[in-house]
Coordinates of C-alpha atoms in Angstrom, one line a residue:
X388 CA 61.1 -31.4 -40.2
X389 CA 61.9 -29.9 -36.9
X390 CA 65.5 -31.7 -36.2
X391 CA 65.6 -29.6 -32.9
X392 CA 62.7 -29.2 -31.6
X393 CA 62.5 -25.6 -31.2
X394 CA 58.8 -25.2 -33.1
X395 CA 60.5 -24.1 -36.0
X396 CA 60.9 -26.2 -39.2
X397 CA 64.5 -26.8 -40.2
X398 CA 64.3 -24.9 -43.9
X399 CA 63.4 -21.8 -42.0
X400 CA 66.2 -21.9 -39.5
X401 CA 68.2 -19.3 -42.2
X402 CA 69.1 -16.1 -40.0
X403 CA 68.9 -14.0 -43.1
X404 CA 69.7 -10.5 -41.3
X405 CA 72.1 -12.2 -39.2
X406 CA 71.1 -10.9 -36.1
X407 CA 71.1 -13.9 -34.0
X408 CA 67.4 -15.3 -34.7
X409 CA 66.4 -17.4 -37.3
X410 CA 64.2 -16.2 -39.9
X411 CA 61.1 -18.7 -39.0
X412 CA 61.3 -17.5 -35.1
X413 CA 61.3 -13.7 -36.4
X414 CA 58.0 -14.3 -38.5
X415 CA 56.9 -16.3 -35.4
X416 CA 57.4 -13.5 -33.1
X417 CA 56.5 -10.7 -36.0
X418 CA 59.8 -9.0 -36.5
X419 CA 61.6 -8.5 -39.6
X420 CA 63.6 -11.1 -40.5
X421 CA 65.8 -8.9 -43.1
X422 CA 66.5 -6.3 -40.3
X423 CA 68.9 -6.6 -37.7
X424 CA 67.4 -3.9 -35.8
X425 CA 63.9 -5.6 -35.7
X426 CA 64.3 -8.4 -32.9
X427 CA 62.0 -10.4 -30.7
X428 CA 62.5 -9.7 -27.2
X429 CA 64.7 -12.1 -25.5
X430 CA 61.1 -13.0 -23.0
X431 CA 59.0 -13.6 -25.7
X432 CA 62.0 -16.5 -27.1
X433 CA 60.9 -18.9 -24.1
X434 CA 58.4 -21.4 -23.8
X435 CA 56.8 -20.3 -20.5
X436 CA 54.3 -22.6 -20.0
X437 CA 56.5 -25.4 -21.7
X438 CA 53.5 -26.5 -24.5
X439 CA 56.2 -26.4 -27.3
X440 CA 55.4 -23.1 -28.8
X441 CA 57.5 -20.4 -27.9
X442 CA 56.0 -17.2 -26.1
X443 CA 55.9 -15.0 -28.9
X444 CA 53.5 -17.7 -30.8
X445 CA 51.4 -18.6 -27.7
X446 CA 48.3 -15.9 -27.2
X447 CA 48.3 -17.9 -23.8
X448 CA 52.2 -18.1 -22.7
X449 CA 51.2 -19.0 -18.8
X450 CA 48.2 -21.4 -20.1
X451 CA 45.6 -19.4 -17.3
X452 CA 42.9 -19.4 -19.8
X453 CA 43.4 -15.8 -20.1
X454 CA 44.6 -14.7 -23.5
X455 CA 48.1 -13.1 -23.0
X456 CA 46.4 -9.0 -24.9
X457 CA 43.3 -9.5 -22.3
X458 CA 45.9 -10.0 -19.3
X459 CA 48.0 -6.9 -20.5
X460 CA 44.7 -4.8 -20.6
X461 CA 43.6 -5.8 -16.7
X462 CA 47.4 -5.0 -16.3
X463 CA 47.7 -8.9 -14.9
X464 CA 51.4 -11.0 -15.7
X465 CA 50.7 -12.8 -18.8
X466 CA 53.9 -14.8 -18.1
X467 CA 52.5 -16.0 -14.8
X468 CA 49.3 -18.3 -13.7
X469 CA 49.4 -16.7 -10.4
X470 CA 48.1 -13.9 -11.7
X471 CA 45.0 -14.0 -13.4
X472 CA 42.1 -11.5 -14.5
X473 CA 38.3 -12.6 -13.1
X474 CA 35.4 -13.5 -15.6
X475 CA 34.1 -10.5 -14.7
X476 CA 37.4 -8.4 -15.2
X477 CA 37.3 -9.5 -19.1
X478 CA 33.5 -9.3 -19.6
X479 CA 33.3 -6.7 -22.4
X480 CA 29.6 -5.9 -21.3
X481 CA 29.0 -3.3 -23.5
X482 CA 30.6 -4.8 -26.3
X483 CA 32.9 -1.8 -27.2
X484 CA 36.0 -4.3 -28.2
X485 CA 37.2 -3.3 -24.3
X486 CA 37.3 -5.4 -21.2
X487 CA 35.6 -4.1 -18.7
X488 CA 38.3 -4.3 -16.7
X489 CA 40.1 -1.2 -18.8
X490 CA 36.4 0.5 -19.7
X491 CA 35.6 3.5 -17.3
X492 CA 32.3 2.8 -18.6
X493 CA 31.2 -0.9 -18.6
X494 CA 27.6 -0.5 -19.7
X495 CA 28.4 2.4 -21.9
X496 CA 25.6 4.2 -20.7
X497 CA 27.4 7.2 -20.9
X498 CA 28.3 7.5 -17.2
X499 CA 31.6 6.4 -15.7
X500 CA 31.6 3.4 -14.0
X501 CA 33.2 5.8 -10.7
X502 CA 29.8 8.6 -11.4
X503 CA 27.8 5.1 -11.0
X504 CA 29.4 3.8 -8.0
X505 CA 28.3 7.3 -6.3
X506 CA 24.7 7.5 -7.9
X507 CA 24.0 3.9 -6.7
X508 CA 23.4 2.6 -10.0
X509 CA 24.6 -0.8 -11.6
X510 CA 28.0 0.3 -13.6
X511 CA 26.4 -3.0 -15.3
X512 CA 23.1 -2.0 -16.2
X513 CA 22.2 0.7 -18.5
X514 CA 18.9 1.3 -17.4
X515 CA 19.1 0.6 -13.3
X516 CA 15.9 1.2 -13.3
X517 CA 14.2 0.6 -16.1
X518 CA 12.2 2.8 -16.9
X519 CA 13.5 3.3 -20.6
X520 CA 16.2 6.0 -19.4
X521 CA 19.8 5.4 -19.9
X522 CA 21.6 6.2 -16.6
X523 CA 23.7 8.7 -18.1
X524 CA 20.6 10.5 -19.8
X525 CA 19.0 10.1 -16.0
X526 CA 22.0 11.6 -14.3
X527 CA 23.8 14.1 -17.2
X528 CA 21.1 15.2 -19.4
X529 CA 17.4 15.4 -17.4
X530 CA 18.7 15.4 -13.8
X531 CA 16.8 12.7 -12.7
X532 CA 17.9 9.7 -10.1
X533 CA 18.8 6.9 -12.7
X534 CA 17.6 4.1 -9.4
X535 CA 14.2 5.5 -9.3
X536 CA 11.5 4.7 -11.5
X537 CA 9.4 7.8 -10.5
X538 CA 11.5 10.4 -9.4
X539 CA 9.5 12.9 -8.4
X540 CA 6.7 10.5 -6.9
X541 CA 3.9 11.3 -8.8
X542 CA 3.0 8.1 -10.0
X543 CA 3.8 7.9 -13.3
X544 CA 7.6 6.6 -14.3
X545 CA 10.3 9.0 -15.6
X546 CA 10.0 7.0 -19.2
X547 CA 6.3 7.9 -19.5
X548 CA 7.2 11.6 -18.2
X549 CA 9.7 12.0 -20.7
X550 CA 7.8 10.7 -24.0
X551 CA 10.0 6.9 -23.9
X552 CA 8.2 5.2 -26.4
X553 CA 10.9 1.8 -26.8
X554 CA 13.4 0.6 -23.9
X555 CA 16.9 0.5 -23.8
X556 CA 18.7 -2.9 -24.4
X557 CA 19.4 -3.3 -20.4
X558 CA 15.7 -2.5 -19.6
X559 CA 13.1 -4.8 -18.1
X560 CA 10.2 -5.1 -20.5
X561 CA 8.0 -6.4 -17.4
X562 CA 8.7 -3.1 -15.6
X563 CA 8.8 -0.8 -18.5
X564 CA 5.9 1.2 -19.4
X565 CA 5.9 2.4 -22.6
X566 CA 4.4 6.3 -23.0
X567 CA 1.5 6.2 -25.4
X568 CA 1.8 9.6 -26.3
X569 CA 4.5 11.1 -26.9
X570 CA 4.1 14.1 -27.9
X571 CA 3.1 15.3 -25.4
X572 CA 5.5 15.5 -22.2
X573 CA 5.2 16.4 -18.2
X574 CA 8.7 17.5 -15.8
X575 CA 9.8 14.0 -14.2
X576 CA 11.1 16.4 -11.4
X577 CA 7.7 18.1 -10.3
X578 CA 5.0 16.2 -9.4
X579 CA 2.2 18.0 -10.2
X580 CA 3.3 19.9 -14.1
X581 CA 0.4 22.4 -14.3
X582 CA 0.0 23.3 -10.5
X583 CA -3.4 22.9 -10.2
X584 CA -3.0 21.0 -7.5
X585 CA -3.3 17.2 -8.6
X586 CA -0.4 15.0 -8.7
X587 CA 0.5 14.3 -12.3
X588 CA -0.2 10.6 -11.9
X589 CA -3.6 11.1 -10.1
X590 CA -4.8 13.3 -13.2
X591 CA -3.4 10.6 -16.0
X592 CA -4.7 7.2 -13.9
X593 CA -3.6 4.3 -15.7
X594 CA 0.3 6.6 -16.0
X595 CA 0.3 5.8 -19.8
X596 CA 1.2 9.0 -20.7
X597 CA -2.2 9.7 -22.5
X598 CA -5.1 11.5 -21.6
X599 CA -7.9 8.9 -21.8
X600 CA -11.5 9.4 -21.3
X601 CA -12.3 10.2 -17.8
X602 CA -8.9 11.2 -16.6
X603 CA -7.6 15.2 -16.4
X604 CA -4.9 16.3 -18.2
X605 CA -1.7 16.8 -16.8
X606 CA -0.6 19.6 -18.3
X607 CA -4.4 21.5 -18.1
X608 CA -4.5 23.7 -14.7
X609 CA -8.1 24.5 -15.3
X610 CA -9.1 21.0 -14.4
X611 CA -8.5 21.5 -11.2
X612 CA -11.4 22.8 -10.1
X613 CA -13.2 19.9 -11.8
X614 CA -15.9 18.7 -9.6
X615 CA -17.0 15.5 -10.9
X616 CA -19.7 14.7 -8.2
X617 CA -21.0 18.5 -7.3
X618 CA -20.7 18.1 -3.6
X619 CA -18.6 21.4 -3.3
X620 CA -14.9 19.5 -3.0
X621 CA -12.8 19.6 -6.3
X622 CA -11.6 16.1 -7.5
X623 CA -8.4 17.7 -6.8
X624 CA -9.0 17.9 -3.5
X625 CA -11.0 14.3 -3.5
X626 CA -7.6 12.7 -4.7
X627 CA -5.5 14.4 -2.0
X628 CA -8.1 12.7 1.1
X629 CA -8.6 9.8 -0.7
X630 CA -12.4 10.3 -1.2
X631 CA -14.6 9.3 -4.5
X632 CA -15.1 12.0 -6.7
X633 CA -17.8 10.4 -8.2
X634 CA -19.7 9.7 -5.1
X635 CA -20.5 13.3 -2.7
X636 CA -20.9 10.9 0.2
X637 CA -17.7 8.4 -0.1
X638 CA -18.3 6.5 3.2
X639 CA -22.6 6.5 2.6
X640 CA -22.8 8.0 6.1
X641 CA -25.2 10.2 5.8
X642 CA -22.8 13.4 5.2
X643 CA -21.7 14.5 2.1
X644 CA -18.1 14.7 1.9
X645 CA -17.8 18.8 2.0
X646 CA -19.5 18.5 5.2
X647 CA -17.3 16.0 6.5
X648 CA -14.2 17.9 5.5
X649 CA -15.1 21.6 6.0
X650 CA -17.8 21.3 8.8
X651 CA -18.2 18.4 11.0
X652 CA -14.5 17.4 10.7
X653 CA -15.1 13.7 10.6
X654 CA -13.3 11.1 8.5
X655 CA -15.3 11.1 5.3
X656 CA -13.9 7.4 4.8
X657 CA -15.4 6.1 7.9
X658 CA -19.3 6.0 8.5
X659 CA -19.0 5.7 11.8
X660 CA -15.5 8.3 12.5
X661 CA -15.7 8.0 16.4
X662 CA -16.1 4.3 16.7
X663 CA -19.2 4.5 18.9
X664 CA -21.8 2.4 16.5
X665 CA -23.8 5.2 15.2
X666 CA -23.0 6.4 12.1
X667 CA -21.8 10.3 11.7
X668 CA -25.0 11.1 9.9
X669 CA -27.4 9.7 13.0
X670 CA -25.3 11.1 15.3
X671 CA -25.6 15.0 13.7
X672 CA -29.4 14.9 13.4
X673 CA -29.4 13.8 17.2
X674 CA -27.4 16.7 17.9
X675 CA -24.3 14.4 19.3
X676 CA -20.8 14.0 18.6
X677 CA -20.1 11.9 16.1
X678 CA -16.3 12.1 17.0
X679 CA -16.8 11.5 20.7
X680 CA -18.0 7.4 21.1
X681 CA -19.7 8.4 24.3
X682 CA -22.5 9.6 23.1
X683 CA -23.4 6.9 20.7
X684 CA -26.3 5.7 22.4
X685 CA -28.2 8.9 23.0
X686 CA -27.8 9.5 19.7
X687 CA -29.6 6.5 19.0
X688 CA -32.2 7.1 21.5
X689 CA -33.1 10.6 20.0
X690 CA -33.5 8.9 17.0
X691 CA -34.8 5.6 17.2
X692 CA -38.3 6.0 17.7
X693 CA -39.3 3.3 15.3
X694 CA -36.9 1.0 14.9
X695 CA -37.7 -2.8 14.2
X696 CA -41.3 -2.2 14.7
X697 CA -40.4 -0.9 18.1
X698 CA -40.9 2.2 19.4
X699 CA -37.2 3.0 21.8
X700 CA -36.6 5.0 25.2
X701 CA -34.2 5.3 27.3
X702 CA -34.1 3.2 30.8
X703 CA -31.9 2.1 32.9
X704 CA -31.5 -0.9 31.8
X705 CA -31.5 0.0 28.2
X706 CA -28.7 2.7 28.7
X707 CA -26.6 0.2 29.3
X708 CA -26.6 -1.6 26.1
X709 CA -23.4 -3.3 25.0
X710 CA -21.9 -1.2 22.1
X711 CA -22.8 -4.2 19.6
X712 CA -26.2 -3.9 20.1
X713 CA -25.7 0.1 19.6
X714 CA -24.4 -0.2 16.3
X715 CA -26.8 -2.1 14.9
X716 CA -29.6 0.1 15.8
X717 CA -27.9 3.0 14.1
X718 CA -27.6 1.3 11.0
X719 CA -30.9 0.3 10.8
X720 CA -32.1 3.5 11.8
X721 CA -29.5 5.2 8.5
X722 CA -31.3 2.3 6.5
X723 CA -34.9 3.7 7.6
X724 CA -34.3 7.2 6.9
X725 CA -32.7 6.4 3.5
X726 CA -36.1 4.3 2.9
X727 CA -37.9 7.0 3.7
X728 CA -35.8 9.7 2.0

């Protein structure tokens, strides 16, 4: 029975250390009810949010919602509704037992939320990136940028670079890409490892970390000299223009890519490089320019001597033939030279 109302029963109201507070409020409050020097502070004997239980008993004295320990760790009034911690301020994203709101390091990645804010990476996201790296292993133990994937560029992600075989709890398994052998590892800061030219991602093409058949090997400088097609350019080489290194003649032109490259200067991804209608190879064996469109048609003149079953010269009204009309009649006369090749 509770004669008075005060949330204790009436056979505990005894104040057996006589200090003032009854022995049922003491064990309410945690203090010692046989000391007189252990007493509840005079705050914690009211009923601040007036549910009946005194302070001392109520986790939740301002009934906010907010547990009265959580508010004393975001440093909020626990005695007053005005003051209340966000969702987000007593989050315990990590799960360390410490509200994120008194961790320095919310995602306990090992860097501080303040080293995040200044990286640009998400003090609530391990992996920022996710490419398998923690951002403190990104930032504090291999010096690479923990909000990009490939840091130096080369194609293949820092994770792969670095021998990440499994990703962190934070990281994206649809972005991840696991390396598929790791024992063997390239420098996530330097594009190309062995210096032989070839970005590191260029030599491993699919960027699984393993050297599969037809691919170079990262960490083997002698394959840059590799010339898979023989027409005198090193794949090396082929992967920095963009050309085929399996075809010498990428754009079917007529001029093998060396030439194009080295001699006549043309765009060996183009076959026609100046736009004209006659393709770079016509154009050379005609003695034109095939990077000046001008000349297009006398190049198709000097060539064209059987083209469609008809024999073509030059007249005044033919030289003016609109540049349509031109191109056709160098392709077909690149198609009749191949046929006769």
């Amino acid at each position: 029975m509770d004669a008075d109302a005060n949330g204790v029963c009436d056979g505990a109201e005894q104040d057996t250390d006589q200090d003032g507070i009854p022995d049922g409020v003491e064990a309410l409050c945690g203090t010692l009810p046989n000391s007189a020097a252990s007493v509840p502070a005079i705050s914690s004997l009211g009923d601040t949010d007036d549910d009946g239980t005194i302070d001392c008993a109520d986790d939740d004295d301002d009934q906010d919602g907010v547990k009265d320990a959580d508010e004393l760790q975001c440093s909020s009034n626990p005695l007053s509704a005005a003051e209340t911690p966000t969702a987000e301020q007593i989050a315990d994203t990590d799960g360390d037992k410490k509200l994120d709101c008194a961790d320095s390091d919310d995602d306990g990645d090992g860097l501080s939320d303040s080293a995040e804010a200044a990286a640009g990476s998400d003090p609530l996201d391990k992996d920022s990136d996710d490419d398998g790296l923690s951002d403190g292993k990104e930032l504090l133990v291999h010096g690479t940028d923990p909000t990009a994937f490939d840091t130096d560029g080369d194609g293949l992600s820092d994770g792969v670079e670095l021998s990440v075989t499994a990703p962190t709890s934070d990281t994206d398994p649809a972005v991840f890409v696991p390396d598929a052998d790791p024992t063997t590892s390239t420098d996530a800061k330097r594009d190309d490892h062995d210096s032989d030219g070839v970005k590191d991602g260029d030599e491993d093409v699919n960027g699984n970390g393993r050297v599969d058949d037809g691919e170079q090997d990262p960490l083997n400088s002698a394959d840059g000299l590799l010339d898979t097609d023989g027409d005198g350019v090193p794949d090396r080489v082929e992967a920095e223009k963009g050309t085929d290194p399996k075809n010498p003649d990428t754009d079917g032109d007529g001029l093998d890519d060396k030439t194009e490259l080295n001699v006549t200067l043309t765009d060996p991804l183009l076959v026609d490089t100046d736009g004209g209608g006659v393709p770079d190879g016509i154009e050379m064996e005609a003695g034109t320019d095939p990077t000046v469109a001008a000349d297009d048609y006398a190049s198709a003149v000097a060539k064209g001597d059987n083209v469609f079953g008809c024999t073509t010269t030059e007249s005044p009204s033919t030289s003016f033939l609109p540049i349509g009309l031109t191109a056709l009649l160098g392709l077909a006369l690149l198609r009749r030279r191949r046929q006769r090749g």
